[in-house]
């Protein structure tokens, strides 16, 4: 890639941060024989490796930026079985890519503290797992932790998530491994490949549970109550810096947000200026560039 993807741009109370790494988080729920399951998935990659992840999504015909797990079934004319085959292919391809993922399985009714702990733990293990096997080094750089969905100040789940952050990513972790910066984005699962991948994997695991397949991928761990460790002071999340979307070009605006490491505001002021082709043409990967220019 001749011009790398931009670092993730974050702001908080006038403070600006740039993160060269990104964790995308999403979840899926299902009920099997009266028992409710929630699977929380975190996917981590360096921004410089995001193109490789996007290519894997494209090559497995998962139609990134256009679809996610649920919409591929609803609007993509794809069966549940075919989606499962494609996502399984993606999971297999991830083994040879500098991309790590982790998932936590929660069993039972929703509890804010437990599910928040699942989210933070999945994110942490997406860093520590590759660290333990030498695929990631200490001091790997700031990492944006992008939670799919808009932050809700009245939600106990989001309150608990922000209380779990300082314990999971304490001062020692931030100094010796990497700072982790929490942020949120509605529609991240169709904007950032890491979150799109997390969404597809979460949907795939719920499919396995629904079909009584107990052999889940080794990245999936059952929730452990000992992980719950809320801090006295809640984390103050960052906001993604934002772009002005292209008028009447929702999909291409999402691609631009991904390239620039930004988000799309809730009430945007669209622009008629369209820099899409200029940015995409700088991507060296032929398959990715062709997909973005010809299929979106």
Short mmCIF file of C-alpha atoms in Angstrom, two decimals:
data_model
loop_
_atom_site.label_atom_id
_atom_site.label_comp_id
_atom_site.label_asym_id
_atom_site.label_seq_id
_atom_site.Cartn_x
_atom_site.Cartn_y
_atom_site.Cartn_z
CA UNK A 1 0.00 0.00 0.00
CA UNK A 2 1.71 3.18 -1.15
CA UNK A 3 -0.13 5.40 1.34
CA UNK A 4 -0.97 3.63 4.62
CA UNK A 5 -4.38 3.85 6.18
CA UNK A 6 -4.52 6.72 8.63
CA UNK A 7 -4.26 6.03 12.33
CA UNK A 8 -7.53 6.00 14.24
CA UNK A 9 -8.27 9.62 15.22
CA UNK A 10 -9.69 10.09 18.71
CA UNK A 11 -10.67 13.14 20.73
CA UNK A 12 -11.62 13.68 24.38
CA UNK A 13 -12.11 17.07 26.03
CA UNK A 14 -9.84 18.73 23.49
CA UNK A 15 -7.19 16.02 23.80
CA UNK A 16 -6.32 14.34 20.50
CA UNK A 17 -4.91 10.84 20.15
CA UNK A 18 -3.87 8.70 17.20
CA UNK A 19 -3.96 4.93 17.48
CA UNK A 20 -2.10 2.71 14.96
CA UNK A 21 -3.95 -0.39 16.22
CA UNK A 22 -7.62 -1.21 16.45
CA UNK A 23 -9.85 -3.69 18.28
CA UNK A 24 -13.38 -4.12 16.96
CA UNK A 25 -16.03 -5.62 19.25
CA UNK A 26 -19.47 -7.00 18.52
CA UNK A 27 -21.83 -9.59 19.95
CA UNK A 28 -24.64 -11.96 19.05
CA UNK A 29 -27.32 -13.66 21.12
CA UNK A 30 -29.40 -16.78 20.72
CA UNK A 31 -31.63 -19.05 22.78
CA UNK A 32 -31.13 -22.81 22.64
CA UNK A 33 -33.58 -25.10 24.45
CA UNK A 34 -34.62 -22.31 26.76
CA UNK A 35 -31.10 -21.13 27.61
CA UNK A 36 -29.95 -17.72 26.44
CA UNK A 37 -26.38 -17.36 25.16
CA UNK A 38 -24.45 -14.20 24.34
CA UNK A 39 -21.18 -14.42 22.46
CA UNK A 40 -18.91 -11.37 22.60
CA UNK A 41 -16.12 -11.22 20.01
CA UNK A 42 -13.11 -8.90 19.78
CA UNK A 43 -10.86 -8.72 16.71
CA UNK A 44 -7.52 -6.91 16.77
CA UNK A 45 -5.21 -5.77 14.01
CA UNK A 46 -2.69 -3.07 13.28
CA UNK A 47 -3.95 -0.49 10.84
CA UNK A 48 -1.16 -1.42 8.45
CA UNK A 49 -2.64 -4.94 8.29
CA UNK A 50 -6.25 -3.82 7.81
CA UNK A 51 -6.00 -4.23 4.04
CA UNK A 52 -5.16 -7.94 4.45
CA UNK A 53 -8.19 -8.42 6.69
CA UNK A 54 -10.42 -6.62 4.22
CA UNK A 55 -9.12 -8.82 1.41
CA UNK A 56 -10.02 -11.93 3.43
CA UNK A 57 -13.57 -10.64 3.87
CA UNK A 58 -13.80 -9.93 0.14
CA UNK A 59 -12.33 -13.27 -0.93
CA UNK A 60 -14.82 -15.11 1.27
CA UNK A 61 -17.64 -13.15 -0.39
CA UNK A 62 -18.81 -11.52 2.84
CA UNK A 63 -19.40 -8.19 1.08
CA UNK A 64 -17.81 -5.80 3.60
CA UNK A 65 -19.22 -2.26 3.85
CA UNK A 66 -22.44 -3.53 2.23
CA UNK A 67 -23.37 -6.28 4.67
CA UNK A 68 -22.89 -7.77 8.09
CA UNK A 69 -23.98 -11.16 9.44
CA UNK A 70 -27.72 -10.47 9.67
CA UNK A 71 -28.11 -8.36 6.52
CA UNK A 72 -26.20 -10.88 4.39
CA UNK A 73 -29.07 -13.29 5.06
CA UNK A 74 -31.84 -10.73 4.83
CA UNK A 75 -30.75 -8.83 1.73
CA UNK A 76 -27.80 -10.71 0.26
CA UNK A 77 -29.73 -13.74 -1.02
CA UNK A 78 -27.50 -16.06 1.04
CA UNK A 79 -28.68 -19.08 3.05
CA UNK A 80 -27.70 -19.72 6.65
CA UNK A 81 -25.61 -22.70 5.54
CA UNK A 82 -23.81 -20.70 2.87
CA UNK A 83 -23.07 -17.88 5.30
CA UNK A 84 -21.64 -20.45 7.73
CA UNK A 85 -19.39 -21.83 4.99
CA UNK A 86 -18.12 -18.37 4.08
CA UNK A 87 -17.44 -17.33 7.68
CA UNK A 88 -15.68 -20.61 8.39
CA UNK A 89 -13.46 -19.84 5.42
CA UNK A 90 -12.74 -16.41 6.88
CA UNK A 91 -11.83 -17.90 10.27
CA UNK A 92 -9.44 -20.32 8.59
CA UNK A 93 -7.84 -17.49 6.61
CA UNK A 94 -7.28 -15.48 9.79
CA UNK A 95 -4.81 -18.11 10.97
CA UNK A 96 -2.30 -16.93 8.38
CA UNK A 97 -2.90 -13.21 8.90
CA UNK A 98 -1.54 -10.82 11.56
CA UNK A 99 -5.03 -10.64 13.03
CA UNK A 100 -6.06 -12.00 16.42
CA UNK A 101 -9.49 -12.60 17.87
CA UNK A 102 -11.00 -13.72 21.13
CA UNK A 103 -14.54 -14.54 22.22
CA UNK A 104 -16.29 -14.91 25.56
CA UNK A 105 -19.47 -16.97 25.94
CA UNK A 106 -22.03 -15.76 28.47
CA UNK A 107 -24.79 -18.16 29.48
CA UNK A 108 -28.03 -16.91 31.01
CA UNK A 109 -30.08 -13.74 31.11
CA UNK A 110 -28.38 -10.43 30.41
CA UNK A 111 -26.50 -8.89 33.33
CA UNK A 112 -24.77 -5.60 32.74
CA UNK A 113 -21.72 -6.30 34.88
CA UNK A 114 -21.12 -9.74 33.40
CA UNK A 115 -21.58 -8.71 29.78
CA UNK A 116 -19.37 -5.64 30.26
CA UNK A 117 -16.71 -7.92 31.71
CA UNK A 118 -17.05 -10.21 28.68
CA UNK A 119 -16.45 -7.26 26.37
CA UNK A 120 -13.39 -5.96 28.18
CA UNK A 121 -11.93 -9.45 28.64
CA UNK A 122 -12.39 -10.36 24.97
CA UNK A 123 -10.61 -7.14 24.00
CA UNK A 124 -7.78 -7.78 26.44
CA UNK A 125 -7.27 -11.37 25.27
CA UNK A 126 -7.14 -10.23 21.64
CA UNK A 127 -3.91 -8.51 22.74
CA UNK A 128 -2.49 -10.92 25.32
CA UNK A 129 -3.07 -14.12 23.32
CA UNK A 130 -0.78 -13.13 20.41
CA UNK A 131 1.60 -11.60 22.95
CA UNK A 132 2.02 -14.97 24.66
CA UNK A 133 2.99 -16.77 21.45
CA UNK A 134 5.29 -14.06 20.15
CA UNK A 135 3.02 -12.73 17.42
CA UNK A 136 2.83 -9.35 19.14
CA UNK A 137 5.47 -7.37 21.00
CA UNK A 138 5.35 -5.28 24.15
CA UNK A 139 5.10 -1.61 23.34
CA UNK A 140 2.99 -2.29 20.25
CA UNK A 141 1.44 1.18 20.32
CA UNK A 142 -1.84 2.82 21.20
CA UNK A 143 -4.89 0.70 20.48
CA UNK A 144 -8.39 2.02 19.90
CA UNK A 145 -11.06 -0.24 21.38
CA UNK A 146 -14.05 0.33 19.10
CA UNK A 147 -17.34 -0.87 20.54
CA UNK A 148 -20.12 -1.23 17.99
CA UNK A 149 -23.14 0.88 18.87
CA UNK A 150 -23.76 4.37 20.15
CA UNK A 151 -22.83 5.06 23.76
CA UNK A 152 -25.91 5.35 25.97
CA UNK A 153 -25.29 7.44 29.08
CA UNK A 154 -28.37 5.91 30.73
CA UNK A 155 -27.34 2.29 30.13
CA UNK A 156 -26.03 0.33 33.09
CA UNK A 157 -24.12 -1.88 30.64
CA UNK A 158 -22.10 1.05 29.32
CA UNK A 159 -21.56 2.32 32.87
CA UNK A 160 -20.19 -1.08 33.90
CA UNK A 161 -18.06 -1.29 30.76
CA UNK A 162 -16.39 2.00 31.63
CA UNK A 163 -15.79 0.78 35.20
CA UNK A 164 -14.18 -2.46 34.01
CA UNK A 165 -11.75 -0.70 31.66
CA UNK A 166 -9.29 0.71 34.25
CA UNK A 167 -8.98 -2.69 35.94
CA UNK A 168 -8.45 -4.70 32.76
CA UNK A 169 -6.07 -2.17 31.25
CA UNK A 170 -4.34 -0.89 34.35
CA UNK A 171 -1.32 1.39 34.50
CA UNK A 172 1.11 -1.52 34.23
CA UNK A 173 -0.65 -2.86 31.12
CA UNK A 174 -0.79 0.55 29.50
CA UNK A 175 2.89 1.23 30.13
CA UNK A 176 4.39 -2.18 29.33
CA UNK A 177 2.09 -3.40 26.55
CA UNK A 178 -0.06 -0.64 25.09
CA UNK A 179 -2.54 2.08 25.99
CA UNK A 180 -6.11 1.03 25.15
CA UNK A 181 -8.55 3.82 24.30
CA UNK A 182 -12.27 3.10 24.47
CA UNK A 183 -14.58 4.58 21.86
CA UNK A 184 -17.98 3.87 20.30
CA UNK A 185 -19.51 4.05 16.85
CA UNK A 186 -22.98 3.20 15.66
CA UNK A 187 -22.67 1.18 12.47
CA UNK A 188 -19.05 0.24 13.12
CA UNK A 189 -19.88 -3.29 11.98
CA UNK A 190 -20.33 -2.02 8.43
CA UNK A 191 -17.57 0.59 8.57
CA UNK A 192 -14.47 -1.07 10.01
CA UNK A 193 -13.32 -4.53 8.83
CA UNK A 194 -12.31 -5.56 12.37
CA UNK A 195 -15.82 -4.92 13.68
CA UNK A 196 -17.38 -6.47 10.58
CA UNK A 197 -15.25 -9.56 11.22
CA UNK A 198 -16.28 -9.62 14.90
CA UNK A 199 -19.93 -9.42 13.84
CA UNK A 200 -19.58 -12.30 11.38
CA UNK A 201 -17.71 -14.51 13.85
CA UNK A 202 -20.24 -13.81 16.61
CA UNK A 203 -23.10 -14.73 14.28
CA UNK A 204 -21.26 -17.87 13.21
CA UNK A 205 -20.72 -19.04 16.78
CA UNK A 206 -24.40 -18.57 17.61
CA UNK A 207 -25.16 -20.66 14.52
CA UNK A 208 -22.91 -23.43 15.87
CA UNK A 209 -24.67 -23.28 19.24
CA UNK A 210 -28.09 -23.45 17.59
CA UNK A 211 -27.04 -26.55 15.69
CA UNK A 212 -25.74 -28.37 18.78
CA UNK A 213 -22.10 -28.24 17.76
CA UNK A 214 -20.18 -28.22 21.04
CA UNK A 215 -16.78 -28.01 19.32
CA UNK A 216 -16.33 -24.27 19.31
CA UNK A 217 -13.11 -22.59 18.12
CA UNK A 218 -10.33 -22.52 20.74
CA UNK A 219 -10.55 -18.72 20.88
CA UNK A 220 -13.95 -19.07 22.63
CA UNK A 221 -13.85 -19.12 26.43
CA UNK A 222 -16.67 -19.44 28.95
CA UNK A 223 -17.23 -16.45 31.19
CA UNK A 224 -15.38 -16.62 34.51
CA UNK A 225 -16.90 -14.60 37.40
CA UNK A 226 -13.41 -13.97 38.79
CA UNK A 227 -12.82 -11.58 35.88
CA UNK A 228 -15.29 -9.06 37.32
CA UNK A 229 -13.24 -6.25 38.86
CA UNK A 230 -14.91 -2.84 38.58
CA UNK A 231 -12.71 0.15 39.30
CA UNK A 232 -13.84 2.95 41.63
CA UNK A 233 -13.43 5.51 38.85
CA UNK A 234 -15.04 4.90 35.47
CA UNK A 235 -13.09 5.33 32.25
CA UNK A 236 -13.92 8.42 30.23
CA UNK A 237 -14.27 7.21 26.63
CA UNK A 238 -12.95 8.96 23.55
CA UNK A 239 -14.94 9.98 20.52
CA UNK A 240 -13.94 9.22 16.98
CA UNK A 241 -13.04 12.27 14.99
CA UNK A 242 -15.57 12.54 12.17
CA UNK A 243 -15.75 13.02 8.44
CA UNK A 244 -18.35 14.85 6.38
CA UNK A 245 -20.07 12.05 4.47
CA UNK A 246 -20.56 12.22 0.72
CA UNK A 247 -24.10 13.22 -0.16
CA UNK A 248 -26.25 10.18 -1.10
CA UNK A 249 -23.22 7.88 -0.92
CA UNK A 250 -23.63 6.04 2.38
CA UNK A 251 -21.47 3.02 1.55
CA UNK A 252 -18.63 5.04 0.08
CA UNK A 253 -18.77 7.39 3.06
CA UNK A 254 -18.20 4.39 5.33
CA UNK A 255 -15.18 3.37 3.27
CA UNK A 256 -13.76 6.88 3.56
CA UNK A 257 -14.28 6.85 7.33
CA UNK A 258 -12.36 3.56 7.50
CA UNK A 259 -9.49 4.86 5.35
CA UNK A 260 -9.21 8.08 7.35
CA UNK A 261 -9.59 6.39 10.75
CA UNK A 262 -12.66 8.41 11.64
CA UNK A 263 -16.37 8.08 12.27
CA UNK A 264 -19.56 9.49 10.81
CA UNK A 265 -21.53 11.85 13.08
CA UNK A 266 -25.12 11.11 14.01
CA UNK A 267 -26.42 14.28 12.34
CA UNK A 268 -23.95 14.87 9.53
CA UNK A 269 -23.70 17.75 7.10
CA UNK A 270 -23.10 15.94 3.80
CA UNK A 271 -20.77 17.37 1.20
CA UNK A 272 -20.93 17.24 -2.58
CA UNK A 273 -17.16 16.82 -2.72
CA UNK A 274 -16.26 13.20 -3.46
CA UNK A 275 -12.62 12.27 -2.72
CA UNK A 276 -13.47 8.55 -2.76
CA UNK A 277 -11.65 7.52 -5.93
CA UNK A 278 -8.55 9.54 -5.03
CA UNK A 279 -8.18 7.75 -1.69
CA UNK A 280 -9.06 4.26 -2.91
CA UNK A 281 -6.75 4.50 -5.94
CA UNK A 282 -3.79 4.75 -3.57
CA UNK A 283 -4.39 1.20 -2.27
CA UNK A 284 -1.84 -1.16 -3.82
CA UNK A 285 -3.79 -4.37 -3.23
CA UNK A 286 -5.49 -5.07 -6.57
CA UNK A 287 -8.34 -7.20 -5.21
CA UNK A 288 -9.23 -4.66 -2.53
CA UNK A 289 -8.93 -1.68 -4.85
CA UNK A 290 -11.07 -3.34 -7.53
CA UNK A 291 -13.76 -4.27 -5.02
CA UNK A 292 -13.94 -0.76 -3.61
CA UNK A 293 -13.98 0.92 -7.02
CA UNK A 294 -16.13 -1.50 -8.99
CA UNK A 295 -18.51 -3.20 -6.56
CA UNK A 296 -19.48 -0.44 -4.14
#
